[in-house]
Amino acid sequence: MAELVTVAKLADVPTGTIKVVEAAGRHIALCNYAGTIYAIDDVCTHDGGALDQGELIDYEVECPRHGARFDVRTGEVTCLPAVAPVKSYAVRTENGDIAVEL
């Protein structure tokens, strides 16, 4: 069964931004698109670059190194050169807290 872990406050992730948190030894990118928080691993599957250094464009995060893009809702690749998805996590927000299912 997945463990629900509180990782940040909603105020820590303004709309249009990405914030990295650490939980259970993982670096997780919290992405706020249009007021909804999504969570994915903070690593490009193409070359291991940090996705939080990239740009959030609609529902996609673009890796700053080679331009690979991932859908923050699902982790699926939306633009090469990456071919493998990143892990995505279910997110719950309540009372100003962000919790991720690990």
CSV table of C-alpha atoms in Angstrom, one decimal:
chain,number,residue,atom,x,y,z
A,1,MET,CA,0.0,0.0,0.0
A,2,ALA,CA,1.3,3.5,-0.9
A,3,GLU,CA,2.4,5.7,1.9
A,4,LEU,CA,1.1,9.3,2.0
A,5,VAL,CA,3.9,11.7,2.8
A,6,THR,CA,3.5,15.4,3.4
A,7,VAL,CA,6.3,17.1,1.5
A,8,ALA,CA,5.5,20.9,1.2
A,9,LYS,CA,3.1,23.7,1.7
A,10,LEU,CA,0.9,24.9,-1.2
A,11,ALA,CA,2.4,28.4,-0.7
A,12,ASP,CA,5.9,26.9,-1.5
A,13,VAL,CA,4.9,26.1,-5.1
A,14,PRO,CA,3.3,29.1,-6.8
A,15,THR,CA,1.5,28.7,-10.0
A,16,GLY,CA,3.8,28.1,-13.0
A,17,THR,CA,6.8,26.9,-10.8
A,18,ILE,CA,8.6,23.7,-10.0
A,19,LYS,CA,9.9,22.9,-6.5
A,20,VAL,CA,12.1,19.9,-5.7
A,21,VAL,CA,11.4,18.0,-2.4
A,22,GLU,CA,13.1,15.0,-1.0
A,23,ALA,CA,11.0,12.1,0.3
A,24,ALA,CA,12.0,8.5,1.1
A,25,GLY,CA,15.3,9.1,-0.6
A,26,ARG,CA,13.8,10.4,-3.8
A,27,HIS,CA,14.0,13.8,-5.4
A,28,ILE,CA,10.5,14.7,-6.5
A,29,ALA,CA,9.6,17.7,-8.7
A,30,LEU,CA,6.3,19.4,-7.6
A,31,CYS,CA,4.9,21.2,-10.6
A,32,ASN,CA,2.1,23.7,-10.2
A,33,TYR,CA,0.2,24.1,-13.5
A,34,ALA,CA,-2.9,26.3,-13.4
A,35,GLY,CA,-3.2,25.8,-9.6
A,36,THR,CA,-3.0,22.0,-9.6
A,37,ILE,CA,0.1,20.3,-8.1
A,38,TYR,CA,1.6,17.3,-10.0
A,39,ALA,CA,4.6,15.2,-8.8
A,40,ILE,CA,7.2,13.4,-10.9
A,41,ASP,CA,10.8,12.2,-10.4
A,42,ASP,CA,13.2,15.1,-10.8
A,43,VAL,CA,15.4,13.3,-13.3
A,44,CYS,CA,15.4,13.3,-17.1
A,45,THR,CA,15.4,9.7,-18.3
A,46,HIS,CA,17.5,10.7,-21.3
A,47,ASP,CA,20.7,11.8,-19.5
A,48,GLY,CA,19.9,12.2,-15.8
A,49,GLY,CA,19.5,16.0,-15.8
A,50,ALA,CA,17.4,17.8,-13.2
A,51,LEU,CA,14.0,18.6,-14.5
A,52,ASP,CA,13.4,21.3,-12.0
A,53,GLN,CA,16.0,23.4,-13.8
A,54,GLY,CA,13.8,23.3,-16.9
A,55,GLU,CA,10.7,25.2,-17.9
A,56,LEU,CA,7.1,24.3,-17.2
A,57,ILE,CA,5.1,24.8,-20.4
A,58,ASP,CA,1.4,24.0,-20.0
A,59,TYR,CA,1.3,20.4,-18.7
A,60,GLU,CA,4.9,19.7,-19.8
A,61,VAL,CA,8.3,20.1,-18.2
A,62,GLU,CA,11.2,20.6,-20.6
A,63,CYS,CA,14.6,19.3,-19.6
A,64,PRO,CA,17.1,22.2,-19.9
A,65,ARG,CA,19.9,20.0,-21.2
A,66,HIS,CA,18.6,18.5,-24.5
A,67,GLY,CA,14.9,19.6,-24.7
A,68,ALA,CA,13.2,16.3,-23.8
A,69,ARG,CA,9.7,16.9,-22.5
A,70,PHE,CA,7.5,15.0,-20.0
A,71,ASP,CA,3.8,15.3,-19.2
A,72,VAL,CA,3.7,16.3,-15.5
A,73,ARG,CA,0.3,14.6,-15.1
A,74,THR,CA,1.5,11.1,-16.2
A,75,GLY,CA,5.3,11.2,-16.6
A,76,GLU,CA,5.0,10.2,-20.2
A,77,VAL,CA,7.5,11.5,-22.8
A,78,THR,CA,6.1,14.1,-25.1
A,79,CYS,CA,9.3,15.1,-26.9
A,80,LEU,CA,12.5,13.3,-27.8
A,81,PRO,CA,15.3,12.7,-27.1
A,82,ALA,CA,14.0,10.9,-24.0
A,83,VAL,CA,12.1,7.7,-24.7
A,84,ALA,CA,11.4,6.4,-21.2
A,85,PRO,CA,8.8,8.1,-19.0
A,86,VAL,CA,9.6,9.5,-15.5
A,87,LYS,CA,7.7,8.1,-12.5
A,88,SER,CA,4.7,10.2,-11.5
A,89,TYR,CA,3.1,10.2,-8.1
A,90,ALA,CA,-0.4,10.8,-6.9
A,91,VAL,CA,-0.8,14.1,-5.0
A,92,ARG,CA,-3.2,15.2,-2.4
A,93,THR,CA,-3.6,18.7,-1.1
A,94,GLU,CA,-5.4,19.5,2.1
A,95,ASN,CA,-5.3,22.4,4.6
A,96,GLY,CA,-2.5,24.0,2.6
A,97,ASP,CA,-0.3,20.9,2.7
A,98,ILE,CA,1.0,18.9,-0.3
A,99,ALA,CA,1.2,15.1,0.2
A,100,VAL,CA,2.6,12.6,-2.2
A,101,GLU,CA,1.8,8.9,-2.4
A,102,LEU,CA,5.1,6.9,-2.3
